[in-house]
Amino acid sequence: MATPDFQSPSLNLSFDVNSSSFFKKDDNNYINVLSNVQLPSLENVSLLDIFLSEGQTVEPHWHPNEAELVYTISGELFIGILNAFTNQVLNYRLKPGQVVNIPKGWWHWETALTDQTHALAIFDQPAPTVIFGSDVLRLTPKEVLAHTYCLNEEQITSALQPITKTVVIGPPANCMRPAGTNGQNEQRAYSQSHPHHPSHQPQGYHPHTAVPQPQYGYPAPYQPCPHHQPSPYAYHRF
């Protein structure tokens, strides 16, 4: 990729991100993008400008080429990250002014805990790349999933049938599952984990002590195999 010519008389250093849509679910849930496509003078930085209402989730995904810094501007944002080295799920709750660093290639997702949540995802490359979980699920042949994980192919096909395109922000607008309490459930799990904060560590505390995982009003997508114990969860609080 060519280095920008900063001596060019046509050099442009400004851009209105509001005019560059990455994805729009509705007027309250959408993502705008700034990359070197929109602003060619960018070097090793790009961003996604994220707007979410309560309970809306940027679906699980990873960025194969970029590290990501998520900065919360307004509202409250929950971020889950799968540590690629320890297989530990790291849970974070961000209020305005707080950030989480997501290393390159790590599986993660974000859920708004309040309406009018606004966050910036900042990347260390001039154009973000992303692989969404919905594409992995819908494009991997069902017979491959069934064979690899010893699952029922008909049940897999039935379960994944509603995923006909990249979701990006879920749940889909036509989701018929019972409405949950979203933020209230997450708040309950977060409050229960409060004793594990470093300033309130009980005797014998270990940083990998399991704490409740946030729930968002819809069932878990799978049940863990009884022969394999899930990895411990860590909950991080600012």
JSON list of C-alpha atoms in Angstrom, two decimals:
[
{"chain": "A", "resi": 1, "resn": "MET", "atom": "CA", "xyz": [0.00, 0.00, 0.00]},
{"chain": "A", "resi": 2, "resn": "ALA", "atom": "CA", "xyz": [1.36, 3.37, -1.03]},
{"chain": "A", "resi": 3, "resn": "THR", "atom": "CA", "xyz": [2.34, 5.88, 1.63]},
{"chain": "A", "resi": 4, "resn": "PRO", "atom": "CA", "xyz": [0.22, 9.05, 1.46]},
{"chain": "A", "resi": 5, "resn": "ASP", "atom": "CA", "xyz": [1.86, 11.99, -0.26]},
{"chain": "A", "resi": 6, "resn": "PHE", "atom": "CA", "xyz": [1.66, 14.63, 2.43]},
{"chain": "A", "resi": 7, "resn": "GLN", "atom": "CA", "xyz": [3.21, 17.23, 0.11]},
{"chain": "A", "resi": 8, "resn": "SER", "atom": "CA", "xyz": [0.51, 16.85, -2.52]},
{"chain": "A", "resi": 9, "resn": "PRO", "atom": "CA", "xyz": [-1.57, 20.01, -3.15]},
{"chain": "A", "resi": 10, "resn": "SER", "atom": "CA", "xyz": [-4.67, 17.78, -3.19]},
{"chain": "A", "resi": 11, "resn": "LEU", "atom": "CA", "xyz": [-3.94, 16.27, 0.25]},
{"chain": "A", "resi": 12, "resn": "ASN", "atom": "CA", "xyz": [-7.13, 15.79, 2.28]},
{"chain": "A", "resi": 13, "resn": "LEU", "atom": "CA", "xyz": [-6.94, 15.30, 6.05]},
{"chain": "A", "resi": 14, "resn": "SER", "atom": "CA", "xyz": [-10.63, 15.49, 6.99]},
{"chain": "A", "resi": 15, "resn": "PHE", "atom": "CA", "xyz": [-13.76, 13.38, 6.55]},
{"chain": "A", "resi": 16, "resn": "ASP", "atom": "CA", "xyz": [-17.32, 13.24, 7.92]},
{"chain": "A", "resi": 17, "resn": "VAL", "atom": "CA", "xyz": [-17.73, 9.74, 9.39]},
{"chain": "A", "resi": 18, "resn": "ASN", "atom": "CA", "xyz": [-21.49, 10.26, 9.63]},
{"chain": "A", "resi": 19, "resn": "SER", "atom": "CA", "xyz": [-21.65, 9.89, 5.85]},
{"chain": "A", "resi": 20, "resn": "SER", "atom": "CA", "xyz": [-19.92, 6.49, 5.74]},
{"chain": "A", "resi": 21, "resn": "SER", "atom": "CA", "xyz": [-22.15, 3.60, 6.78]},
{"chain": "A", "resi": 22, "resn": "PHE", "atom": "CA", "xyz": [-20.66, 0.19, 7.59]},
{"chain": "A", "resi": 23, "resn": "PHE", "atom": "CA", "xyz": [-23.96, -1.39, 8.70]},
{"chain": "A", "resi": 24, "resn": "LYS", "atom": "CA", "xyz": [-27.40, -0.14, 9.70]},
{"chain": "A", "resi": 25, "resn": "LYS", "atom": "CA", "xyz": [-30.02, -2.22, 11.51]},
{"chain": "A", "resi": 26, "resn": "ASP", "atom": "CA", "xyz": [-32.31, 0.72, 12.29]},
{"chain": "A", "resi": 27, "resn": "ASP", "atom": "CA", "xyz": [-32.10, 4.39, 13.31]},
{"chain": "A", "resi": 28, "resn": "ASN", "atom": "CA", "xyz": [-30.81, 3.48, 16.79]},
{"chain": "A", "resi": 29, "resn": "ASN", "atom": "CA", "xyz": [-28.46, 0.63, 15.91]},
{"chain": "A", "resi": 30, "resn": "TYR", "atom": "CA", "xyz": [-25.83, 1.22, 13.27]},
{"chain": "A", "resi": 31, "resn": "ILE", "atom": "CA", "xyz": [-22.09, 1.38, 12.64]},
{"chain": "A", "resi": 32, "resn": "ASN", "atom": "CA", "xyz": [-20.17, 3.95, 10.59]},
{"chain": "A", "resi": 33, "resn": "VAL", "atom": "CA", "xyz": [-16.64, 3.38, 9.30]},
{"chain": "A", "resi": 34, "resn": "LEU", "atom": "CA", "xyz": [-13.52, 5.39, 8.62]},
{"chain": "A", "resi": 35, "resn": "SER", "atom": "CA", "xyz": [-10.68, 3.72, 6.72]},
{"chain": "A", "resi": 36, "resn": "ASN", "atom": "CA", "xyz": [-8.19, 4.66, 4.02]},
{"chain": "A", "resi": 37, "resn": "VAL", "atom": "CA", "xyz": [-10.97, 4.04, 1.52]},
{"chain": "A", "resi": 38, "resn": "GLN", "atom": "CA", "xyz": [-12.82, 7.08, 2.83]},
{"chain": "A", "resi": 39, "resn": "LEU", "atom": "CA", "xyz": [-9.70, 9.06, 3.79]},
{"chain": "A", "resi": 40, "resn": "PRO", "atom": "CA", "xyz": [-6.64, 7.98, 1.77]},
{"chain": "A", "resi": 41, "resn": "SER", "atom": "CA", "xyz": [-4.26, 10.00, 3.94]},
{"chain": "A", "resi": 42, "resn": "LEU", "atom": "CA", "xyz": [-4.78, 7.55, 6.85]},
{"chain": "A", "resi": 43, "resn": "GLU", "atom": "CA", "xyz": [-1.81, 5.40, 7.74]},
{"chain": "A", "resi": 44, "resn": "ASN", "atom": "CA", "xyz": [-1.97, 2.90, 10.62]},
{"chain": "A", "resi": 45, "resn": "VAL", "atom": "CA", "xyz": [-5.35, 3.82, 12.08]},
{"chain": "A", "resi": 46, "resn": "SER", "atom": "CA", "xyz": [-9.04, 3.30, 11.29]},
{"chain": "A", "resi": 47, "resn": "LEU", "atom": "CA", "xyz": [-12.25, 3.16, 13.28]},
{"chain": "A", "resi": 48, "resn": "LEU", "atom": "CA", "xyz": [-15.82, 1.95, 13.58]},
{"chain": "A", "resi": 49, "resn": "ASP", "atom": "CA", "xyz": [-18.32, 4.37, 15.14]},
{"chain": "A", "resi": 50, "resn": "ILE", "atom": "CA", "xyz": [-20.87, 2.19, 16.96]},
{"chain": "A", "resi": 51, "resn": "PHE", "atom": "CA", "xyz": [-24.38, 3.16, 18.13]},
{"chain": "A", "resi": 52, "resn": "LEU", "atom": "CA", "xyz": [-26.52, 0.64, 20.05]},
{"chain": "A", "resi": 53, "resn": "SER", "atom": "CA", "xyz": [-29.72, 0.48, 22.09]},
{"chain": "A", "resi": 54, "resn": "GLU", "atom": "CA", "xyz": [-30.14, -1.70, 25.18]},
{"chain": "A", "resi": 55, "resn": "GLY", "atom": "CA", "xyz": [-29.71, -5.42, 24.58]},
{"chain": "A", "resi": 56, "resn": "GLN", "atom": "CA", "xyz": [-28.35, -5.05, 21.05]},
{"chain": "A", "resi": 57, "resn": "THR", "atom": "CA", "xyz": [-25.17, -7.02, 20.38]},
{"chain": "A", "resi": 58, "resn": "VAL", "atom": "CA", "xyz": [-22.36, -6.65, 17.91]},
{"chain": "A", "resi": 59, "resn": "GLU", "atom": "CA", "xyz": [-22.19, -10.34, 17.11]},
{"chain": "A", "resi": 60, "resn": "PRO", "atom": "CA", "xyz": [-19.19, -12.50, 18.05]},
{"chain": "A", "resi": 61, "resn": "HIS", "atom": "CA", "xyz": [-16.35, -11.93, 15.59]},
{"chain": "A", "resi": 62, "resn": "TRP", "atom": "CA", "xyz": [-12.62, -11.48, 15.22]},
{"chain": "A", "resi": 63, "resn": "HIS", "atom": "CA", "xyz": [-10.25, -9.20, 13.33]},
{"chain": "A", "resi": 64, "resn": "PRO", "atom": "CA", "xyz": [-7.52, -11.28, 11.66]},
{"chain": "A", "resi": 65, "resn": "ASN", "atom": "CA", "xyz": [-5.14, -8.37, 10.97]},
{"chain": "A", "resi": 66, "resn": "GLU", "atom": "CA", "xyz": [-5.84, -5.72, 13.61]},
{"chain": "A", "resi": 67, "resn": "ALA", "atom": "CA", "xyz": [-5.68, -5.07, 17.31]},
{"chain": "A", "resi": 68, "resn": "GLU", "atom": "CA", "xyz": [-8.69, -3.08, 18.57]},
{"chain": "A", "resi": 69, "resn": "LEU", "atom": "CA", "xyz": [-9.19, -0.47, 21.27]},
{"chain": "A", "resi": 70, "resn": "VAL", "atom": "CA", "xyz": [-12.84, 0.05, 22.31]},
{"chain": "A", "resi": 71, "resn": "TYR", "atom": "CA", "xyz": [-13.61, 3.43, 23.89]},
{"chain": "A", "resi": 72, "resn": "THR", "atom": "CA", "xyz": [-17.06, 4.09, 25.37]},
{"chain": "A", "resi": 73, "resn": "ILE", "atom": "CA", "xyz": [-18.43, 7.57, 24.74]},
{"chain": "A", "resi": 74, "resn": "SER", "atom": "CA", "xyz": [-21.91, 7.26, 26.28]},
{"chain": "A", "resi": 75, "resn": "GLY", "atom": "CA", "xyz": [-24.15, 4.62, 27.82]},
{"chain": "A", "resi": 76, "resn": "GLU", "atom": "CA", "xyz": [-22.73, 1.33, 29.11]},
{"chain": "A", "resi": 77, "resn": "LEU", "atom": "CA", "xyz": [-21.14, -1.44, 27.09]},
{"chain": "A", "resi": 78, "resn": "PHE", "atom": "CA", "xyz": [-20.47, -5.08, 27.96]},
{"chain": "A", "resi": 79, "resn": "ILE", "atom": "CA", "xyz": [-17.54, -6.72, 26.16]},
{"chain": "A", "resi": 80, "resn": "GLY", "atom": "CA", "xyz": [-16.74, -10.43, 26.20]},
{"chain": "A", "resi": 81, "resn": "ILE", "atom": "CA", "xyz": [-13.35, -11.64, 24.96]},
{"chain": "A", "resi": 82, "resn": "LEU", "atom": "CA", "xyz": [-11.98, -15.15, 24.53]},
{"chain": "A", "resi": 83, "resn": "ASN", "atom": "CA", "xyz": [-8.31, -15.21, 25.48]},
{"chain": "A", "resi": 84, "resn": "ALA", "atom": "CA", "xyz": [-6.66, -17.02, 22.58]},
{"chain": "A", "resi": 85, "resn": "PHE", "atom": "CA", "xyz": [-3.91, -18.44, 24.79]},
{"chain": "A", "resi": 86, "resn": "THR", "atom": "CA", "xyz": [-5.76, -19.53, 27.93]},
{"chain": "A", "resi": 87, "resn": "ASN", "atom": "CA", "xyz": [-9.30, -20.16, 26.54]},
{"chain": "A", "resi": 88, "resn": "GLN", "atom": "CA", "xyz": [-10.56, -17.97, 29.39]},
{"chain": "A", "resi": 89, "resn": "VAL", "atom": "CA", "xyz": [-13.57, -15.73, 28.76]},
{"chain": "A", "resi": 90, "resn": "LEU", "atom": "CA", "xyz": [-12.84, -12.20, 29.98]},
{"chain": "A", "resi": 91, "resn": "ASN", "atom": "CA", "xyz": [-15.85, -10.00, 30.78]},
{"chain": "A", "resi": 92, "resn": "TYR", "atom": "CA", "xyz": [-15.70, -6.21, 30.91]},
{"chain": "A", "resi": 93, "resn": "ARG", "atom": "CA", "xyz": [-18.27, -3.52, 31.63]},
{"chain": "A", "resi": 94, "resn": "LEU", "atom": "CA", "xyz": [-17.41, -0.08, 30.27]},
{"chain": "A", "resi": 95, "resn": "LYS", "atom": "CA", "xyz": [-18.82, 3.29, 31.23]},
{"chain": "A", "resi": 96, "resn": "PRO", "atom": "CA", "xyz": [-18.00, 6.54, 29.43]},
{"chain": "A", "resi": 97, "resn": "GLY", "atom": "CA", "xyz": [-14.29, 7.24, 29.26]},
{"chain": "A", "resi": 98, "resn": "GLN", "atom": "CA", "xyz": [-13.27, 3.61, 29.82]},
{"chain": "A", "resi": 99, "resn": "VAL", "atom": "CA", "xyz": [-11.47, 1.41, 27.31]},
{"chain": "A", "resi": 100, "resn": "VAL", "atom": "CA", "xyz": [-10.71, -2.24, 26.60]},
{"chain": "A", "resi": 101, "resn": "ASN", "atom": "CA", "xyz": [-7.83, -3.43, 24.44]},
{"chain": "A", "resi": 102, "resn": "ILE", "atom": "CA", "xyz": [-8.59, -6.46, 22.23]},
{"chain": "A", "resi": 103, "resn": "PRO", "atom": "CA", "xyz": [-5.48, -8.17, 20.81]},
{"chain": "A", "resi": 104, "resn": "LYS", "atom": "CA", "xyz": [-5.34, -9.10, 17.15]},
{"chain": "A", "resi": 105, "resn": "GLY", "atom": "CA", "xyz": [-7.34, -12.19, 16.22]},
{"chain": "A", "resi": 106, "resn": "TRP", "atom": "CA", "xyz": [-9.15, -12.63, 19.56]},
{"chain": "A", "resi": 107, "resn": "TRP", "atom": "CA", "xyz": [-12.83, -13.68, 19.47]},
{"chain": "A", "resi": 108, "resn": "HIS", "atom": "CA", "xyz": [-15.07, -11.04, 21.09]},
{"chain": "A", "resi": 109, "resn": "TRP", "atom": "CA", "xyz": [-18.53, -9.44, 21.20]},
{"chain": "A", "resi": 110, "resn": "GLU", "atom": "CA", "xyz": [-20.18, -6.29, 22.57]},
{"chain": "A", "resi": 111, "resn": "THR", "atom": "CA", "xyz": [-23.65, -5.72, 24.06]},
{"chain": "A", "resi": 112, "resn": "ALA", "atom": "CA", "xyz": [-25.23, -2.38, 25.00]},
{"chain": "A", "resi": 113, "resn": "LEU", "atom": "CA", "xyz": [-26.49, -2.30, 28.59]},
{"chain": "A", "resi": 114, "resn": "THR", "atom": "CA", "xyz": [-28.38, 0.97, 28.13]},
{"chain": "A", "resi": 115, "resn": "ASP", "atom": "CA", "xyz": [-30.09, 2.85, 25.34]},
{"chain": "A", "resi": 116, "resn": "GLN", "atom": "CA", "xyz": [-28.03, 5.40, 23.42]},
{"chain": "A", "resi": 117, "resn": "THR", "atom": "CA", "xyz": [-24.78, 3.55, 23.93]},
{"chain": "A", "resi": 118, "resn": "HIS", "atom": "CA", "xyz": [-22.05, 5.02, 21.73]},
{"chain": "A", "resi": 119, "resn": "ALA", "atom": "CA", "xyz": [-18.55, 3.59, 21.36]},
{"chain": "A", "resi": 120, "resn": "LEU", "atom": "CA", "xyz": [-15.53, 3.85, 19.10]},
{"chain": "A", "resi": 121, "resn": "ALA", "atom": "CA", "xyz": [-13.58, 0.80, 17.95]},
{"chain": "A", "resi": 122, "resn": "ILE", "atom": "CA", "xyz": [-10.12, 2.00, 16.94]},
{"chain": "A", "resi": 123, "resn": "PHE", "atom": "CA", "xyz": [-7.78, -0.24, 14.91]},
{"chain": "A", "resi": 124, "resn": "ASP", "atom": "CA", "xyz": [-4.04, -0.19, 14.26]},
{"chain": "A", "resi": 125, "resn": "GLN", "atom": "CA", "xyz": [-4.43, -0.70, 10.50]},
{"chain": "A", "resi": 126, "resn": "PRO", "atom": "CA", "xyz": [-5.74, 1.70, 7.82]},
{"chain": "A", "resi": 127, "resn": "ALA", "atom": "CA", "xyz": [-8.74, -0.53, 7.04]},
{"chain": "A", "resi": 128, "resn": "PRO", "atom": "CA", "xyz": [-10.46, -2.95, 9.46]},
{"chain": "A", "resi": 129, "resn": "THR", "atom": "CA", "xyz": [-11.04, -6.56, 8.42]},
{"chain": "A", "resi": 130, "resn": "VAL", "atom": "CA", "xyz": [-13.52, -8.78, 10.23]},
{"chain": "A", "resi": 131, "resn": "ILE", "atom": "CA", "xyz": [-14.87, -12.32, 10.23]},
{"chain": "A", "resi": 132, "resn": "PHE", "atom": "CA", "xyz": [-18.35, -12.58, 11.76]},
{"chain": "A", "resi": 133, "resn": "GLY", "atom": "CA", "xyz": [-19.64, -15.60, 13.64]},
{"chain": "A", "resi": 134, "resn": "SER", "atom": "CA", "xyz": [-22.83, -15.66, 11.58]},
{"chain": "A", "resi": 135, "resn": "ASP", "atom": "CA", "xyz": [-20.78, -16.18, 8.42]},
{"chain": "A", "resi": 136, "resn": "VAL", "atom": "CA", "xyz": [-18.83, -19.01, 10.02]},
{"chain": "A", "resi": 137, "resn": "LEU", "atom": "CA", "xyz": [-22.08, -20.70, 11.06]},
{"chain": "A", "resi": 138, "resn": "ARG", "atom": "CA", "xyz": [-24.02, -20.23, 7.84]},
{"chain": "A", "resi": 139, "resn": "LEU", "atom": "CA", "xyz": [-21.21, -20.87, 5.35]},
{"chain": "A", "resi": 140, "resn": "THR", "atom": "CA", "xyz": [-19.53, -23.87, 6.94]},
{"chain": "A", "resi": 141, "resn": "PRO", "atom": "CA", "xyz": [-21.19, -26.97, 5.40]},
{"chain": "A", "resi": 142, "resn": "LYS", "atom": "CA", "xyz": [-23.58, -28.48, 7.93]},
{"chain": "A", "resi": 143, "resn": "GLU", "atom": "CA", "xyz": [-22.23, -31.96, 7.26]},
{"chain": "A", "resi": 144, "resn": "VAL", "atom": "CA", "xyz": [-18.77, -30.72, 8.24]},
{"chain": "A", "resi": 145, "resn": "LEU", "atom": "CA", "xyz": [-20.07, -29.37, 11.55]},
{"chain": "A", "resi": 146, "resn": "ALA", "atom": "CA", "xyz": [-22.00, -32.57, 12.21]},
{"chain": "A", "resi": 147, "resn": "HIS", "atom": "CA", "xyz": [-19.06, -34.83, 11.40]},
{"chain": "A", "resi": 148, "resn": "THR", "atom": "CA", "xyz": [-16.42, -32.80, 13.23]},
{"chain": "A", "resi": 149, "resn": "TYR", "atom": "CA", "xyz": [-18.37, -32.36, 16.47]},
{"chain": "A", "resi": 150, "resn": "CYS", "atom": "CA", "xyz": [-20.44, -35.56, 16.37]},
{"chain": "A", "resi": 151, "resn": "LEU", "atom": "CA", "xyz": [-23.72, -33.64, 16.13]},
{"chain": "A", "resi": 152, "resn": "ASN", "atom": "CA", "xyz": [-27.07, -34.30, 14.50]},
{"chain": "A", "resi": 153, "resn": "GLU", "atom": "CA", "xyz": [-26.95, -32.76, 11.02]},
{"chain": "A", "resi": 154, "resn": "GLU", "atom": "CA", "xyz": [-30.72, -32.25, 10.82]},
{"chain": "A", "resi": 155, "resn": "GLN", "atom": "CA", "xyz": [-30.76, -30.42, 14.15]},
{"chain": "A", "resi": 156, "resn": "ILE", "atom": "CA", "xyz": [-27.84, -28.22, 13.08]},
{"chain": "A", "resi": 157, "resn": "THR", "atom": "CA", "xyz": [-29.57, -27.38, 9.81]},
{"chain": "A", "resi": 158, "resn": "SER", "atom": "CA", "xyz": [-32.80, -26.53, 11.61]},
{"chain": "A", "resi": 159, "resn": "ALA", "atom": "CA", "xyz": [-31.09, -24.45, 14.29]},
{"chain": "A", "resi": 160, "resn": "LEU", "atom": "CA", "xyz": [-29.01, -22.42, 11.82]},
{"chain": "A", "resi": 161, "resn": "GLN", "atom": "CA", "xyz": [-31.69, -22.03, 9.14]},
{"chain": "A", "resi": 162, "resn": "PRO", "atom": "CA", "xyz": [-32.72, -18.49, 10.28]},
{"chain": "A", "resi": 163, "resn": "ILE", "atom": "CA", "xyz": [-29.16, -17.23, 9.69]},
{"chain": "A", "resi": 164, "resn": "THR", "atom": "CA", "xyz": [-29.41, -16.32, 6.01]},
{"chain": "A", "resi": 165, "resn": "LYS", "atom": "CA", "xyz": [-27.01, -13.36, 5.97]},
{"chain": "A", "resi": 166, "resn": "THR", "atom": "CA", "xyz": [-24.36, -11.64, 8.04]},
{"chain": "A", "resi": 167, "resn": "VAL", "atom": "CA", "xyz": [-26.03, -10.48, 11.28]},
{"chain": "A", "resi": 168, "resn": "VAL", "atom": "CA", "xyz": [-23.52, -7.81, 12.48]},
{"chain": "A", "resi": 169, "resn": "ILE", "atom": "CA", "xyz": [-25.96, -6.41, 15.09]},
{"chain": "A", "resi": 170, "resn": "GLY", "atom": "CA", "xyz": [-28.32, -8.89, 16.71]},
{"chain": "A", "resi": 171, "resn": "PRO", "atom": "CA", "xyz": [-30.76, -10.20, 17.63]},
{"chain": "A", "resi": 172, "resn": "PRO", "atom": "CA", "xyz": [-32.49, -9.96, 14.23]},
{"chain": "A", "resi": 173, "resn": "ALA", "atom": "CA", "xyz": [-35.51, -7.66, 14.08]},
{"chain": "A", "resi": 174, "resn": "ASN", "atom": "CA", "xyz": [-37.82, -10.64, 13.49]},
{"chain": "A", "resi": 175, "resn": "CYS", "atom": "CA", "xyz": [-36.53, -12.61, 16.50]},
{"chain": "A", "resi": 176, "resn": "MET", "atom": "CA", "xyz": [-39.50, -14.32, 18.19]},
{"chain": "A", "resi": 177, "resn": "ARG", "atom": "CA", "xyz": [-37.79, -15.38, 21.40]},
{"chain": "A", "resi": 178, "resn": "PRO", "atom": "CA", "xyz": [-39.26, -14.05, 24.68]},
{"chain": "A", "resi": 179, "resn": "ALA", "atom": "CA", "xyz": [-37.96, -10.64, 25.63]},
{"chain": "A", "resi": 180, "resn": "GLY", "atom": "CA", "xyz": [-35.48, -10.69, 28.47]},
{"chain": "A", "resi": 181, "resn": "THR", "atom": "CA", "xyz": [-34.39, -8.15, 31.01]},
{"chain": "A", "resi": 182, "resn": "ASN", "atom": "CA", "xyz": [-31.01, -7.71, 29.33]},
{"chain": "A", "resi": 183, "resn": "GLY", "atom": "CA", "xyz": [-29.18, -5.13, 31.40]},
{"chain": "A", "resi": 184, "resn": "GLN", "atom": "CA", "xyz": [-30.92, -6.12, 34.64]},
{"chain": "A", "resi": 185, "resn": "ASN", "atom": "CA", "xyz": [-29.65, -9.68, 34.39]},
{"chain": "A", "resi": 186, "resn": "GLU", "atom": "CA", "xyz": [-26.18, -8.50, 33.50]},
{"chain": "A", "resi": 187, "resn": "GLN", "atom": "CA", "xyz": [-26.27, -6.05, 36.40]},
{"chain": "A", "resi": 188, "resn": "ARG", "atom": "CA", "xyz": [-27.21, -8.90, 38.75]},
{"chain": "A", "resi": 189, "resn": "ALA", "atom": "CA", "xyz": [-24.30, -11.03, 37.55]},
{"chain": "A", "resi": 190, "resn": "TYR", "atom": "CA", "xyz": [-21.99, -8.04, 37.79]},
{"chain": "A", "resi": 191, "resn": "SER", "atom": "CA", "xyz": [-23.11, -7.21, 41.33]},
{"chain": "A", "resi": 192, "resn": "GLN", "atom": "CA", "xyz": [-22.60, -10.80, 42.42]},
{"chain": "A", "resi": 193, "resn": "SER", "atom": "CA", "xyz": [-19.03, -10.64, 41.14]},
{"chain": "A", "resi": 194, "resn": "HIS", "atom": "CA", "xyz": [-18.31, -7.40, 43.04]},
{"chain": "A", "resi": 195, "resn": "PRO", "atom": "CA", "xyz": [-16.73, -9.20, 46.04]},
{"chain": "A", "resi": 196, "resn": "HIS", "atom": "CA", "xyz": [-13.99, -10.39, 43.69]},
{"chain": "A", "resi": 197, "resn": "HIS", "atom": "CA", "xyz": [-12.86, -6.84, 42.98]},
{"chain": "A", "resi": 198, "resn": "PRO", "atom": "CA", "xyz": [-9.23, -6.42, 44.21]},
{"chain": "A", "resi": 199, "resn": "SER", "atom": "CA", "xyz": [-10.38, -4.06, 46.98]},
{"chain": "A", "resi": 200, "resn": "HIS", "atom": "CA", "xyz": [-12.83, -6.68, 48.32]},
{"chain": "A", "resi": 201, "resn": "GLN", "atom": "CA", "xyz": [-10.90, -9.94, 47.98]},
{"chain": "A", "resi": 202, "resn": "PRO", "atom": "CA", "xyz": [-11.99, -12.63, 50.45]},
{"chain": "A", "resi": 203, "resn": "GLN", "atom": "CA", "xyz": [-9.44, -14.90, 52.06]},
{"chain": "A", "resi": 204, "resn": "GLY", "atom": "CA", "xyz": [-8.25, -17.52, 49.59]},
{"chain": "A", "resi": 205, "resn": "TYR", "atom": "CA", "xyz": [-9.35, -15.47, 46.59]},
{"chain": "A", "resi": 206, "resn": "HIS", "atom": "CA", "xyz": [-7.90, -16.54, 43.25]},
{"chain": "A", "resi": 207, "resn": "PRO", "atom": "CA", "xyz": [-8.13, -14.29, 40.17]},
{"chain": "A", "resi": 208, "resn": "HIS", "atom": "CA", "xyz": [-9.61, -17.13, 38.09]},
{"chain": "A", "resi": 209, "resn": "THR", "atom": "CA", "xyz": [-12.46, -17.87, 40.50]},
{"chain": "A", "resi": 210, "resn": "ALA", "atom": "CA", "xyz": [-15.59, -18.53, 38.45]},
{"chain": "A", "resi": 211, "resn": "VAL", "atom": "CA", "xyz": [-18.25, -15.81, 38.56]},
{"chain": "A", "resi": 212, "resn": "PRO", "atom": "CA", "xyz": [-21.69, -15.68, 36.92]},
{"chain": "A", "resi": 213, "resn": "GLN", "atom": "CA", "xyz": [-21.65, -15.06, 33.18]},
{"chain": "A", "resi": 214, "resn": "PRO", "atom": "CA", "xyz": [-24.01, -12.31, 31.99]},
{"chain": "A", "resi": 215, "resn": "GLN", "atom": "CA", "xyz": [-27.32, -13.43, 30.51]},
{"chain": "A", "resi": 216, "resn": "TYR", "atom": "CA", "xyz": [-29.28, -11.49, 27.92]},
{"chain": "A", "resi": 217, "resn": "GLY", "atom": "CA", "xyz": [-32.74, -13.05, 28.02]},
{"chain": "A", "resi": 218, "resn": "TYR", "atom": "CA", "xyz": [-32.23, -15.79, 25.45]},
{"chain": "A", "resi": 219, "resn": "PRO", "atom": "CA", "xyz": [-30.99, -19.36, 25.91]},
{"chain": "A", "resi": 220, "resn": "ALA", "atom": "CA", "xyz": [-27.35, -20.30, 25.49]},
{"chain": "A", "resi": 221, "resn": "PRO", "atom": "CA", "xyz": [-26.62, -21.56, 21.96]},
{"chain": "A", "resi": 222, "resn": "TYR", "atom": "CA", "xyz": [-25.32, -24.88, 23.23]},
{"chain": "A", "resi": 223, "resn": "GLN", "atom": "CA", "xyz": [-25.05, -27.09, 26.28]},
{"chain": "A", "resi": 224, "resn": "PRO", "atom": "CA", "xyz": [-21.49, -27.98, 27.33]},
{"chain": "A", "resi": 225, "resn": "CYS", "atom": "CA", "xyz": [-20.45, -31.59, 27.02]},
{"chain": "A", "resi": 226, "resn": "PRO", "atom": "CA", "xyz": [-20.69, -33.24, 30.49]},
{"chain": "A", "resi": 227, "resn": "HIS", "atom": "CA", "xyz": [-17.23, -34.74, 29.92]},
{"chain": "A", "resi": 228, "resn": "HIS", "atom": "CA", "xyz": [-15.57, -31.36, 29.45]},
{"chain": "A", "resi": 229, "resn": "GLN", "atom": "CA", "xyz": [-15.64, -28.68, 32.10]},
{"chain": "A", "resi": 230, "resn": "PRO", "atom": "CA", "xyz": [-15.92, -25.10, 30.83]},
{"chain": "A", "resi": 231, "resn": "SER", "atom": "CA", "xyz": [-13.01, -22.74, 31.22]},
{"chain": "A", "resi": 232, "resn": "PRO", "atom": "CA", "xyz": [-13.17, -20.46, 34.28]},
{"chain": "A", "resi": 233, "resn": "TYR", "atom": "CA", "xyz": [-14.46, -16.92, 33.79]},
{"chain": "A", "resi": 234, "resn": "ALA", "atom": "CA", "xyz": [-12.85, -13.73, 34.97]},
{"chain": "A", "resi": 235, "resn": "TYR", "atom": "CA", "xyz": [-14.84, -10.56, 35.47]},
{"chain": "A", "resi": 236, "resn": "HIS", "atom": "CA", "xyz": [-13.06, -7.23, 35.23]},
{"chain": "A", "resi": 237, "resn": "ARG", "atom": "CA", "xyz": [-14.37, -4.11, 36.89]},
{"chain": "A", "resi": 238, "resn": "PHE", "atom": "CA", "xyz": [-13.06, -0.56, 36.68]}
]
